[in-house]
Short mmCIF file of C-alpha atoms in Angstrom, two decimals:
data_model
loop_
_atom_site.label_atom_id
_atom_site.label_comp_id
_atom_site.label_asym_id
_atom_site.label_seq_id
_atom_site.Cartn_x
_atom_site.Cartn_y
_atom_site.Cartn_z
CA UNK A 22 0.00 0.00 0.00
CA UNK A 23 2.93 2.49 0.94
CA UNK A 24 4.56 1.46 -2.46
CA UNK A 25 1.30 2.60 -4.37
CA UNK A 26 0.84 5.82 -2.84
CA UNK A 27 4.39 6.27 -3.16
CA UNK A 28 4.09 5.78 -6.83
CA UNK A 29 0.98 7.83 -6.77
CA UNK A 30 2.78 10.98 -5.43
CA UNK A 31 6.15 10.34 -7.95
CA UNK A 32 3.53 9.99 -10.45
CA UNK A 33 1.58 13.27 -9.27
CA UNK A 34 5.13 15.24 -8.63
CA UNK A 35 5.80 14.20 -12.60
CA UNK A 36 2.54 15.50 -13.82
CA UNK A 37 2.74 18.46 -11.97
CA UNK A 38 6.35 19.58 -13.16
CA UNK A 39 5.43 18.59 -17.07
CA UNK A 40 2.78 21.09 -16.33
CA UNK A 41 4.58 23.54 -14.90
CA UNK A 42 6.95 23.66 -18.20
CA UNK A 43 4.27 22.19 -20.77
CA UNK A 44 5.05 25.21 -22.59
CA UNK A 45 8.81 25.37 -22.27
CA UNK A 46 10.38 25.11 -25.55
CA UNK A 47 7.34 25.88 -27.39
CA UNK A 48 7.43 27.84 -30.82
CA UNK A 49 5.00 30.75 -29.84
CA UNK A 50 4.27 32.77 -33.56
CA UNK A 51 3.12 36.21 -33.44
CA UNK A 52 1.30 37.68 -36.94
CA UNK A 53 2.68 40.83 -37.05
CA UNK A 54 -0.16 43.31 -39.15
CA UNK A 55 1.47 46.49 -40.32
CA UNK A 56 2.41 48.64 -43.36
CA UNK A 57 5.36 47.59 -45.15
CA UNK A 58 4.95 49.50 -48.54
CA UNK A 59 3.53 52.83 -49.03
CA UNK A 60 4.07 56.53 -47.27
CA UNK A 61 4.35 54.54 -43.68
CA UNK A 62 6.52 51.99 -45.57
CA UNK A 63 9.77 52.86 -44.06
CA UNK A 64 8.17 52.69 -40.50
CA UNK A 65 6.24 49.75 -40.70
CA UNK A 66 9.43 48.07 -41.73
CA UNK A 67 11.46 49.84 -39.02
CA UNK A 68 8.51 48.19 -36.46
CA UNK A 69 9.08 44.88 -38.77
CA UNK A 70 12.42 44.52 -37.31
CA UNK A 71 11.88 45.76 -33.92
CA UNK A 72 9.39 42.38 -33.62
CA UNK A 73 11.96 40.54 -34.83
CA UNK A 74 14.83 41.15 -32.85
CA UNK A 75 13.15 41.05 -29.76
CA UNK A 76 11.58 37.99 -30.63
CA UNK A 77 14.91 36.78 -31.23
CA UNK A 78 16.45 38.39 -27.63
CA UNK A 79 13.62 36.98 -26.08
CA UNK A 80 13.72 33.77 -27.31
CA UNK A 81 17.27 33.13 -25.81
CA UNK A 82 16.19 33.82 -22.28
CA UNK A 83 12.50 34.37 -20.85
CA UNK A 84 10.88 32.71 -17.44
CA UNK A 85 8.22 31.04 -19.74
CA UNK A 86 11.32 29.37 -21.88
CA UNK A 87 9.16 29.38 -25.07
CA UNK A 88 10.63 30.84 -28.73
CA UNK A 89 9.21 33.19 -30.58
CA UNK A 90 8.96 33.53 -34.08
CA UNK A 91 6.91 36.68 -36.12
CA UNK A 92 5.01 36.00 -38.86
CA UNK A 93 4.75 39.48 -41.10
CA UNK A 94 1.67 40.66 -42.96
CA UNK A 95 1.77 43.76 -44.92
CA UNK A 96 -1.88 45.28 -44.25
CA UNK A 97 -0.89 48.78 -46.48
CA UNK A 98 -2.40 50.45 -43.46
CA UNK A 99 -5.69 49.20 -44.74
CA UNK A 100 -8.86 47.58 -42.62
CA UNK A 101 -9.50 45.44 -45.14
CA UNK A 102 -6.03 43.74 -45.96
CA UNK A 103 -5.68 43.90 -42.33
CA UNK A 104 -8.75 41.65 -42.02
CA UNK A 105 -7.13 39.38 -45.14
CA UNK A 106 -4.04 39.26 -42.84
CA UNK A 107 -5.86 37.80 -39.87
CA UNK A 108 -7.92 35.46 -41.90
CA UNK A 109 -4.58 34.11 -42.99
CA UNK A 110 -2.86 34.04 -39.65
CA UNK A 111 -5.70 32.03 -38.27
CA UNK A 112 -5.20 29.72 -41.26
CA UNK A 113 -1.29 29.43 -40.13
CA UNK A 114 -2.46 28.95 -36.66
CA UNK A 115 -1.53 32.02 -35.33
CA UNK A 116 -2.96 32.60 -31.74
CA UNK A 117 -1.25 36.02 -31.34
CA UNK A 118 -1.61 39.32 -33.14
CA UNK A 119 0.38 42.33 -33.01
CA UNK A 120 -0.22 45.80 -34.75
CA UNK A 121 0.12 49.28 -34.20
CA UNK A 122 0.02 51.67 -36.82
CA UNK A 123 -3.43 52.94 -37.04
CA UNK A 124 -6.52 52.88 -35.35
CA UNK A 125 -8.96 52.29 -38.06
CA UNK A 126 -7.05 48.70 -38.40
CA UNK A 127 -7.14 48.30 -34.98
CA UNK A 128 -10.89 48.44 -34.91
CA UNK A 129 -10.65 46.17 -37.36
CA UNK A 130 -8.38 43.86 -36.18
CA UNK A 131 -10.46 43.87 -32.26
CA UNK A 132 -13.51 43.37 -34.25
CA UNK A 133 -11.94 40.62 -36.96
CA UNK A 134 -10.77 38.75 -33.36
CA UNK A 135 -13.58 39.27 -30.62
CA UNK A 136 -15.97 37.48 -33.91
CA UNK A 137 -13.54 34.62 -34.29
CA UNK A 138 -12.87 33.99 -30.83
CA UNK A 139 -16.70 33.67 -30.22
CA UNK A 140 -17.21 31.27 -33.28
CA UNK A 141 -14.22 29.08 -32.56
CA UNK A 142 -14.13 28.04 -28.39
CA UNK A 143 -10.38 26.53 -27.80
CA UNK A 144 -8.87 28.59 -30.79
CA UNK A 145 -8.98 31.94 -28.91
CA UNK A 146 -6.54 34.86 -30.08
CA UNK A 147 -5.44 37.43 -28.52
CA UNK A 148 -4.51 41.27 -29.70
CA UNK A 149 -1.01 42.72 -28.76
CA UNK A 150 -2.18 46.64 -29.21
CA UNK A 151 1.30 48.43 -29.12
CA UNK A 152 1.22 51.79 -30.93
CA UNK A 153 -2.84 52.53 -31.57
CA UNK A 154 -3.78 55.01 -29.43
CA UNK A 155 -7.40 55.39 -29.79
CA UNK A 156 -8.78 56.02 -25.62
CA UNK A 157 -11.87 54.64 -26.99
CA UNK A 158 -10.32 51.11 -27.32
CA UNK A 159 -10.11 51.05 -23.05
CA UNK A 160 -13.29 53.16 -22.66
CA UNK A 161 -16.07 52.53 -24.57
CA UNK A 162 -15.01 50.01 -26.78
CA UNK A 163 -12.40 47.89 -24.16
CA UNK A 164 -12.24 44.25 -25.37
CA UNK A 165 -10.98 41.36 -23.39
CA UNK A 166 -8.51 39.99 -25.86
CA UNK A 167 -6.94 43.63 -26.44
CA UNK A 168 -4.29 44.33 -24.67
CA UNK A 169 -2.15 47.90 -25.10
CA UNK A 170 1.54 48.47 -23.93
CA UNK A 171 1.43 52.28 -25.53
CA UNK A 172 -0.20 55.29 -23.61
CA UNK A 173 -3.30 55.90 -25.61
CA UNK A 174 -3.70 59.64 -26.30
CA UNK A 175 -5.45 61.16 -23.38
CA UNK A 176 -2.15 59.88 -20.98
CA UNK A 177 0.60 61.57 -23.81
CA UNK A 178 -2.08 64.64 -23.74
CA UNK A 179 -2.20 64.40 -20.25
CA UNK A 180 1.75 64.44 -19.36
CA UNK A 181 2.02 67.19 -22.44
CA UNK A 182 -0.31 69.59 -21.12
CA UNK A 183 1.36 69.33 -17.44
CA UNK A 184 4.51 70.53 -18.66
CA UNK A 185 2.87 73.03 -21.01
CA UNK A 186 1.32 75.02 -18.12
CA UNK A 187 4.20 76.23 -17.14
CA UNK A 188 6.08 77.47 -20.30
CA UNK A 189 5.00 81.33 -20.19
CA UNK A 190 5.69 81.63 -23.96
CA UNK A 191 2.95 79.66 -25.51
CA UNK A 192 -0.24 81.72 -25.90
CA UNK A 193 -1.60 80.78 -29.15
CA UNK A 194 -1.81 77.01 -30.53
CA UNK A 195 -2.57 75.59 -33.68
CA UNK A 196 -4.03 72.14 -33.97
CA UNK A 197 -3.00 69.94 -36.69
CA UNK A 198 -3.53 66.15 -36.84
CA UNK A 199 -4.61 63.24 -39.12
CA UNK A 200 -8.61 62.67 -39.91
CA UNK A 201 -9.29 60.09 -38.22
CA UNK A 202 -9.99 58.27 -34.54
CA UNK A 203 -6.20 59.03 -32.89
CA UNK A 204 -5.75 62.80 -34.50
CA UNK A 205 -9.55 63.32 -33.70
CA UNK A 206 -8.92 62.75 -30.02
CA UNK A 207 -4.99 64.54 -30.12
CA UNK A 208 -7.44 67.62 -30.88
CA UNK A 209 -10.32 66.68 -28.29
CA UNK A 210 -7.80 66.04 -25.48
CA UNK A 211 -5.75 68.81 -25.66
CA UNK A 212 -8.41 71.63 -26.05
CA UNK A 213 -10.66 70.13 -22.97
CA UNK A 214 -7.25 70.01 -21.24
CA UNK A 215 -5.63 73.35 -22.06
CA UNK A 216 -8.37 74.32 -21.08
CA UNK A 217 -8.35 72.89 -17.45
CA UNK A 218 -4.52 73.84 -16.71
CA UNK A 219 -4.51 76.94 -19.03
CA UNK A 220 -7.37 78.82 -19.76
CA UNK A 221 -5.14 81.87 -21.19
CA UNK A 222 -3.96 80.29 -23.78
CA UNK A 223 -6.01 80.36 -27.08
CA UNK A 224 -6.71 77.88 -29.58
CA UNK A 225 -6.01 79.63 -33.02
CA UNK A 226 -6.62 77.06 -35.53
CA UNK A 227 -7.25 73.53 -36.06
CA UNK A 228 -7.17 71.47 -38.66
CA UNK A 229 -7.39 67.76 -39.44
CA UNK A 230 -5.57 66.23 -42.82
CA UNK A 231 -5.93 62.71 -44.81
CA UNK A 232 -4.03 59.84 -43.33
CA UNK A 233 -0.77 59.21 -45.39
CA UNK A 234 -1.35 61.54 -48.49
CA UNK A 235 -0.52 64.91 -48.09
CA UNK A 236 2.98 65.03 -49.82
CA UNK A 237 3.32 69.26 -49.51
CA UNK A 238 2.52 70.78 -45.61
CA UNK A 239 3.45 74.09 -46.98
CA UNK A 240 0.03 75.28 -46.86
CA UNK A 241 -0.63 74.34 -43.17
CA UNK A 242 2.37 75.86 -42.40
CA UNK A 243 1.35 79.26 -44.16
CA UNK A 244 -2.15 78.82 -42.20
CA UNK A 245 -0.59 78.34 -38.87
CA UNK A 246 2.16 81.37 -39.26
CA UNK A 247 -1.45 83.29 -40.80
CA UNK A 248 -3.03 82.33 -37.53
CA UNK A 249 -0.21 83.85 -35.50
CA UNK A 250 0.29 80.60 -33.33
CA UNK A 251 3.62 80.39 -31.32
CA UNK A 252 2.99 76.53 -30.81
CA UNK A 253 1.60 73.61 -32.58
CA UNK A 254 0.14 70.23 -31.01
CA UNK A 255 0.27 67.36 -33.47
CA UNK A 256 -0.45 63.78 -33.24
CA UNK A 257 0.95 62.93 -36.50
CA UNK A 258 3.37 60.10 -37.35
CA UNK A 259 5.73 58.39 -40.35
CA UNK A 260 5.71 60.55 -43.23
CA UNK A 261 3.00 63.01 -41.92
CA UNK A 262 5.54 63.89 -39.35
CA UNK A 263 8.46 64.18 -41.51
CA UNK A 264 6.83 66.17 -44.31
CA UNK A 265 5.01 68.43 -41.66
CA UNK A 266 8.11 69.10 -40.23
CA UNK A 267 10.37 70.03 -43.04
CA UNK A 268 7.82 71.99 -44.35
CA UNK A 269 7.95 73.99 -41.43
CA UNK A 270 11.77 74.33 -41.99
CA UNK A 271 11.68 75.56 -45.62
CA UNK A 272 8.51 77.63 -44.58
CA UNK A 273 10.00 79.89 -41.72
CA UNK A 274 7.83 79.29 -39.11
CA UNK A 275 9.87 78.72 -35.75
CA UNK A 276 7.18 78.05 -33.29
CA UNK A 277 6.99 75.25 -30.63
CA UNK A 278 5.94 71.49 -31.89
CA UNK A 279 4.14 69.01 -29.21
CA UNK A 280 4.72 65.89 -30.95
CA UNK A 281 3.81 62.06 -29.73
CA UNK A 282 6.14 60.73 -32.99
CA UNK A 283 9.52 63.03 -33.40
CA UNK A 284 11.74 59.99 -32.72
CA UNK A 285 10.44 57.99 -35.79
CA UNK A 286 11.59 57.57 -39.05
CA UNK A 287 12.19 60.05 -41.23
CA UNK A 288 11.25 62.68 -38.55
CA UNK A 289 14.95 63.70 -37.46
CA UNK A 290 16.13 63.90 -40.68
CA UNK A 291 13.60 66.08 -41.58
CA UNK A 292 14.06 68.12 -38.76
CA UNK A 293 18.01 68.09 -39.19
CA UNK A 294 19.57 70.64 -36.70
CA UNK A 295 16.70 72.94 -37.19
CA UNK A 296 14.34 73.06 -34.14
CA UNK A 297 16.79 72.81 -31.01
CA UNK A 298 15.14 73.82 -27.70
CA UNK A 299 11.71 74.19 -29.98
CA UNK A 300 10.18 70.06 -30.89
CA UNK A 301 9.17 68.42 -27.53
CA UNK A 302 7.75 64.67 -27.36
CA UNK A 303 5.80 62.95 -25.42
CA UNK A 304 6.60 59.08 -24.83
CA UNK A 305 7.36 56.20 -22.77
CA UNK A 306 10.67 55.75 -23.37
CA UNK A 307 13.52 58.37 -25.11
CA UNK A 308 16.50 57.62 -26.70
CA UNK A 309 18.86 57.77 -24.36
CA UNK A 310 17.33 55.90 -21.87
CA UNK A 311 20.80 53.84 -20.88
CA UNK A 312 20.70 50.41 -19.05
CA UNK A 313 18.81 47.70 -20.64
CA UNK A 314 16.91 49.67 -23.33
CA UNK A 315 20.94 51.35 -23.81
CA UNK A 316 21.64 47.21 -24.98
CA UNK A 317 18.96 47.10 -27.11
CA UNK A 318 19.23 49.92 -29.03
CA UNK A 319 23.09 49.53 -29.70
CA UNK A 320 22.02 45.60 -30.57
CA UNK A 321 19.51 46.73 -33.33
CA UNK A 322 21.58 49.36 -34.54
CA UNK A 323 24.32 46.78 -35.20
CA UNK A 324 22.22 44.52 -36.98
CA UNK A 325 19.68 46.91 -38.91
CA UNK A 326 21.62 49.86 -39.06
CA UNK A 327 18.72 51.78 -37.98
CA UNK A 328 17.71 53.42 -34.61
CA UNK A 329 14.85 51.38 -32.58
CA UNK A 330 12.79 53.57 -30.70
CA UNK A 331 9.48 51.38 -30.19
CA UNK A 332 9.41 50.31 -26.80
CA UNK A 333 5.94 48.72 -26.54
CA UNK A 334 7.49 46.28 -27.80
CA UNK A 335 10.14 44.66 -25.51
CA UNK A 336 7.60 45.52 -23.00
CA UNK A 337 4.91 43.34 -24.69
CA UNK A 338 7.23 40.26 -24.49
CA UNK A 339 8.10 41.31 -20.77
CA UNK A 340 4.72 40.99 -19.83
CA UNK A 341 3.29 38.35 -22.27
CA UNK A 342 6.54 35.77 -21.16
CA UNK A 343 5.89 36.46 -16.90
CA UNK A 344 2.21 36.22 -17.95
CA UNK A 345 2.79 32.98 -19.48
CA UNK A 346 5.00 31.44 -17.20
CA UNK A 347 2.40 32.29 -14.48
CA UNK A 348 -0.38 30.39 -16.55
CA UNK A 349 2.09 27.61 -17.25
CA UNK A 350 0.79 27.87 -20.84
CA UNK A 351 0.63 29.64 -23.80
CA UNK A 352 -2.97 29.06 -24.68
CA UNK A 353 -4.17 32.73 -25.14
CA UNK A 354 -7.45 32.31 -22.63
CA UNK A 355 -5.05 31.46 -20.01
CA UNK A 356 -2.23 34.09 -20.55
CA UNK A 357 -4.85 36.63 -21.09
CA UNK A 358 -6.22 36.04 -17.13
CA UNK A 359 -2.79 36.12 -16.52
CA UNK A 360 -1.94 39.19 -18.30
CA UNK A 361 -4.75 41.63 -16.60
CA UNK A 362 -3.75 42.92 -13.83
CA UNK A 363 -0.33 41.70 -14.20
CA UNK A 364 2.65 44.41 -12.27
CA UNK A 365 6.11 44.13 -13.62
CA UNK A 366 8.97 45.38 -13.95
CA UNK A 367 9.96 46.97 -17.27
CA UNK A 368 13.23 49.17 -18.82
CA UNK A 369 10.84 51.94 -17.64
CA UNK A 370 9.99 51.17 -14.34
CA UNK A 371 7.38 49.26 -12.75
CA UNK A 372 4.22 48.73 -14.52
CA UNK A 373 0.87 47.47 -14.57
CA UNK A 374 -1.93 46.42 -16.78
CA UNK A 375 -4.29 47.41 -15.47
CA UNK A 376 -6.91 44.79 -15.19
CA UNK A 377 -10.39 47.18 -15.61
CA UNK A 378 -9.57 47.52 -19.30
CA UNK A 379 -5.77 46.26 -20.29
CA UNK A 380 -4.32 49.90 -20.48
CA UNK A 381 -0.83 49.57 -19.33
CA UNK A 382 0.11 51.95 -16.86
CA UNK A 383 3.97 53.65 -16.88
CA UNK A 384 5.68 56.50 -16.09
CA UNK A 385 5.88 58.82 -19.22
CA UNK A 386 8.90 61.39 -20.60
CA UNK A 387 8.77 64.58 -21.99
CA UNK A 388 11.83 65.12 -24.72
CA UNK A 389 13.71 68.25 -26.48
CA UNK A 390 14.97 68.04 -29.29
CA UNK A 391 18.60 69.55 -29.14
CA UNK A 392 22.62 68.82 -30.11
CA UNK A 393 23.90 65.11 -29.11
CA UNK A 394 26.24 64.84 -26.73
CA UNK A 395 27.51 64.62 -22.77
CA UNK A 396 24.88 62.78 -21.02
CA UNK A 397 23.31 62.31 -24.34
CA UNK A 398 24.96 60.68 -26.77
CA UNK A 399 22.54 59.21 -28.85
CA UNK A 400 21.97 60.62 -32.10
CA UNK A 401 18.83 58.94 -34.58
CA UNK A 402 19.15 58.91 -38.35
CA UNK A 403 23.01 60.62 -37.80
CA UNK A 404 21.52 63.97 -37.28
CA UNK A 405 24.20 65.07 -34.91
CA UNK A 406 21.08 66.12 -32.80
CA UNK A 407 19.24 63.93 -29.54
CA UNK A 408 15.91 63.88 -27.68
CA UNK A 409 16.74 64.92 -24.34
CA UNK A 410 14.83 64.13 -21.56
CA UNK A 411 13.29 67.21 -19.87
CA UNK A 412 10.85 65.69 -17.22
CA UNK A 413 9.45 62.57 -16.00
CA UNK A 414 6.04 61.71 -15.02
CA UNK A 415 5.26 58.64 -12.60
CA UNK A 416 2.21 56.94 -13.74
CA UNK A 417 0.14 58.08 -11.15
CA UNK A 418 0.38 61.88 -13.16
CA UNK A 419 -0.70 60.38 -16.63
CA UNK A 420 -2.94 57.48 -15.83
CA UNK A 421 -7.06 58.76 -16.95
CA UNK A 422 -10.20 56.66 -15.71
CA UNK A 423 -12.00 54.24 -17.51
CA UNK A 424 -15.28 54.10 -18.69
CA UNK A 425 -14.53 50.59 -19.68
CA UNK A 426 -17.46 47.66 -18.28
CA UNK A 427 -15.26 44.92 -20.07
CA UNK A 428 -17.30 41.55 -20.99
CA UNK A 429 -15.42 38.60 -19.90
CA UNK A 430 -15.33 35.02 -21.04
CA UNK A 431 -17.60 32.92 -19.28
#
């Protein structure tokens, strides 16, 4: 009798360990869903990479002890090839999406996966949200499979307008952003918050543009010197960055930019060493951020010769490998219950996501553009120029409530 329950228990202790590490060594694939041709080409690809080498760094060494491996879809910042792209990850057996570029395809893509995840029980995905910044995807429209590792727009409007109130010399500001769900709500944000922090200054113009097709700024810039503003709040990012941006050089107007996207491609070359002391932006992370993030950068600059500035990303794989080796699994039901709520530790600082609608929480930086060097050393695109870090909010000072009543899985 001893004997059997002896064997019972070995057999028990076995079962329970091959659970423990059922996933270890596991090939987890992530379908990556972004532009890789076009106007946000060159930053889709940029992202592209980003996956990829931190799928790779993760791969040698996470507490889950799975591999990654990315599976690319070029979506041409479109709803509808981005809902091709899922149909044919779920045809590869993908279980994990990741996008980021664009809100319209991230409505897509939460729709496209909240329907299959309902049709197909024990083929669940789930949505890796790590650059679409629409509030409305944790407020009104918070899904349980979406999970974001950006600050959506009312945090980055949120941290901006906290360090605006106290620079005396902006009065007047112009309002320029893309036409559609993230530039809508760069515009909304900012005025309601202005004018809560400060009600002197004026809103002098706004204006909202097509996504990825204005080539020439020139005549926004001739608006917003017509307007008299002395600063300018824009959401816009990839090429509608770039091209605003140098058409503000060749235009003459030397006003303040707010920005969420100077560090992204094309951006500091545009801006060159025009604009020192006068482009701020607002992010989770900065270039020369040192330590781990230091590592990273100088690894993906040595094997893309390019600069990575996309944290969500290592973040994502932070949280999504503790998450899974706390579920012992990688079966997406499971990691998602053990992804909300989950507090970690990330090249930022701690973190949470928070469980009431899967909005990370982190501390958030406010950059200047200026001359590399010193303490900042780190110059993107060879510009000879930096972001450098001019304050730091804990996440306490950007976190917004949540609207969100999130429907879980029975």
């Amino acid at each position: 009798m001893k004997f059997a329950v002896k064997v019972l228990a070995g057999a028990a202790m076995v079962a329970a360990l091959t659970a423990a590490h059922a996933q270890k060594g596991e090939t987890v694939k992530i379908a990556l869903i972004d532009p890789q041709t076009g106007l946000m080409g060159p930053l889709g690809t940029n992202q592209m990479h980003s996956w990829q080498y931190f799928a790779d760094e993760f791969s040698k060494n996470n507490p889950a002890g799975v591999k990654f491996q990315i599976v690319a879809f070029d979506n041409k910042l479109s709803p509808a090839e981005s809902a091709n792209a899922l149909k044919a990850a779920i045809d590869q057996g993908v279980r994990y999406v990741a996008q980021g570029n664009g809100s319209s395809v991230a409505a897509a893509l939460i729709d496209g996966i909240t329907k299959h995840n309902e049709r197909n029980p024990g083929k669940e995905m789930m949505y890796l949200n790590y650059a679409a910044v629409d509030p409305d995807f944790t407020n009104s429209k918070c899904n349980y499979w979406h999970f974001r590792f950006d600050a959506d727009t009312s945090m980055k409007i949120e941290a901006m307008t906290t360090f605006m109130k106290d620079q005396k010399d902006v009065h007047k500001v112009y309002l320029l952003n893309q036409n559609y769900s993230h530039g809508q709500q760069v515009a909304k944000f900012a005025k309601e918050a202005l004018k809560r922090k400060r009600p002197d200054v004026q809103i002098v113009g706004e204006d909202l543009h097509p996504l990825a097709q204005v080539r020439d700024f020139a005549p926004y810039i001739a608006k917003i010197k017509a307007a008299g503003a002395d600063t300018v709040i824009t959401g816009n990012w990839g090429s509608d960055l770039a091209l605003l941006i140098k058409a503000a050089k060749e235009g003459g107007y030397d006003g303040k930019f707010f920005t969420y996207y100077t560090g992204v491609t094309g951006t500091p070359t545009a801006l060159g060493s025009t604009g020192e002391g006068k482009v701020f932006q607002v992010a989770y992370s900065h270039y020369n951020m040192g330590g781990q993030m230091g590592k990273w950068m100088e690894g993906f600059k040595a094997r893309f010769k390019d600069d990575m500035f996309t944290g969500a990303i290592p973040a994502a794989f932070i949280g999504l490998t503790q998450a899974m080796a706390n579920a012992k699994s990688t079966d997406p039901v499971k990691v998602a219950k053990a992804l909300e709520g989950l507090k970690y530790k990330s090249y930022n600082g701690d973190v949470e996501m928070r469980k009431t609608d899967h909005q990370l929480q982190q501390p958030l930086y406010i950059t200047m553009w200026q001359k590399a060097g010193g303490k900042y050393p780190y110059s993107p695109e060879n510009t000879g120029m930096t972001l450098v870090p001019v304050a730091e909010y804990p996440s306490y000072v950007s976190s917004t409530p949540t609207s969100c009543a999130m429907k879980r899985p029975s």
